[in-house]
Amino acid sequence: MTTRLLGLPAAPGIGIGAIAVYRPALPSPATTGVAVKSPPEEWQAFTVAAARLDAELEHQAQNENTLVAELFAAHRVILQDRTLVDGVQRFIYEEGESALTATHKIIHELTALFRSFEDEYFAGRAVDIQDLGRRLMSHLSPAVGWSQLSHLAPQTILLAYDLTPSELTLLAQERIQGIGLAYSTPTAHSAILAHSLGIPMVCTLGARILQLPPGTSAVVDGINGLLLIEPSAADVAEYARRNEGLHAAQISARRDAHTPAITGDGVPVPIFANANRPADVEQARAHGADGIGLLRTEYLFLERAHPPTVEEQAAVYREFAQQMPGPFVVRALDAGGDKPVRYIDHEVEANPFLGLRGIRLLLEKPDLLRNQYHALQLASLPPEMPTNRPTDTPIDTSTDIGTDFRFLLPMISTVDEIEAIHALLEEANCALPRLPVGAMIEVPSAALIAEAIAERVDFLSIGTNDLAQYTLASDRTNSAVARLADPLHPAVLRLIQHTCQAGQRHNKPVAVCGEIAGDPLVTPLLLGLGVTALSAPLPDIALIKATVRRQTLAACRHLAQAALACATAGEVRTLLENFQV
Ligand code: PEP
Ligand code: MG
């Protein structure tokens, strides 16, 4: 009989196949049969292996795929950390261990240490340390490998407690059908990566899935967050039919990726891309994006010892501009919360998501904000424009057009913050063109006073990932409450509508840049609520454009009214599923 396990949809799509359960463990050096040599020889073996892995990671850090690149850059930082290197040296020279055993021991120690931290972010880094440790050990001995993840049967549904970025990258080479995770959340790195690789994934299924017998037939429904075990022939046939429909829609959407997204009743809807690195910008263009609607700049600031200089930043922003004419919405550093910055020392916070995050941190460290804005001003100039012109020769912004950069402020919760930022930016460099400044609406207070905010900024962008977590009071990194943080909850929808009305009254565009902007099921609802542009993950852009072209704004408004009258997110989802265009 079919068992249906409900989890959370983490990467869209449908996978049909047979179960393989992945239970990774730090490999035991005892099983490799490697003889111990003298300490200098073992040390030499370690340094060679570490150098090889470092070169490999450096190559992967320059990988096209943003998320993989970022995570491998973070792995390089762990590999080069003194705690790890000194620990290996100590075990080799003081305890006479082999390089392999010394590495195993220090990785074991560090993993246990990080797991013991109460802070979710640091506890989560244990996965990265173990991941790196396993790779380092495989460089020290070919007997240590990833055998379990290689050569999987082509129709595999992989079940695991959680997966690391390296494991997911390996899976990209295997033609697996889908992934079910016992733990994790839809906004975790593994989910975003699976999404970008096109592998359907469901998370938060609970540890029971790890007890399922290998070879059992299963379906991963990454759209509804379901894992079907031993599906009936009718279930399999129905899912196969839906899968074919999804593929056909993707193929047809990609064919028209460069056709503008205009609704049936003639309303153009710009579809932008969410991006982090130059490679993304290049891809965004290929996917048919009308610009970049959210450039997360955290990677420029995290994983390093000092903040980037104005010149360094300007060079990066110019590189972006070369890939695409814009518009380019660049978000100011959104650190704090689950993204601590090493060189900003602030008190350890009991609730970092409610603490010094985003704009609050920037107001404490105004140089970070001023420098980022200044760098963007410099990057926005046409190449021939002198950057050292005297302040008494103002630039004519109506003719001196360079790149269309716009500056987005994260985590705004009060009007005072906007006033303070305006004052700071005016001091930044008044001889250079002023850039449009926008506010992210991702805190309920900001949505409720959106009118006052819209009056003071040039555009609004709704961050539904955070707006859902703050409205429903459920930490977006905590698997136990991840189900609650549903952006389709009517309370979140009312805040979106309220924000859109404020934007309309002040004639300011209102975009959505959270993950739901990439879900075609939600597109008509967002348009009906009054959203004027969407900024979506790269793989979703063509499909969202095609979805917009099938709507009329009148029907979308009708749908939005019905959704606003719902009492639960479940009712809203049912309404959207039944909405035919
Ligand atoms: C959001 O909160 O919806 C958003 C787009 O920002 P981030 O996911 O980076 O917090
Ligand atoms: Mg956010």
Coordinates of C-alpha atoms and ligand atoms in Angstrom, one line a residue, residues 274 294 296 298 331 334 339 357 440 442 462-467 476 513-515, ligand 1:
N274 CA 18.5 37.2 -8.5
L294 CA 18.5 41.5 -6.5
R296 CA 23.1 39.9 -3.0
E298 CA 27.3 39.4 1.0
R331 CA 21.5 45.3 -2.2
D334 CA 22.8 42.2 4.5
K339 CA 25.5 35.7 8.1
R357 CA 21.1 42.6 11.0
M440 CA 13.3 46.0 1.1
E442 CA 10.7 42.1 4.7
I462 CA 9.4 42.7 -1.0
G463 CA 11.6 40.0 0.5
T464 CA 9.1 37.3 1.1
N465 CA 11.6 34.8 2.6
D466 CA 12.1 37.1 5.6
L467 CA 8.6 38.7 5.5
R476 CA 13.8 30.3 8.5
C513 CA 12.5 39.2 -4.8
G514 CA 11.9 36.3 -2.4
E515 CA 11.9 32.7 -3.6
Ligands
PEP1 C1 14.1 37.7 1.3 O1 14.2 37.8 2.5 O2 13.1 37.4 0.7 C2 15.3 38.0 0.4 C3 15.1 38.1 -0.9 O3 16.5 38.2 1.0 P1 17.4 37.0 1.6 O4 16.8 35.7 1.2 O5 18.7 37.2 1.1 O6 17.3 37.3 3.1

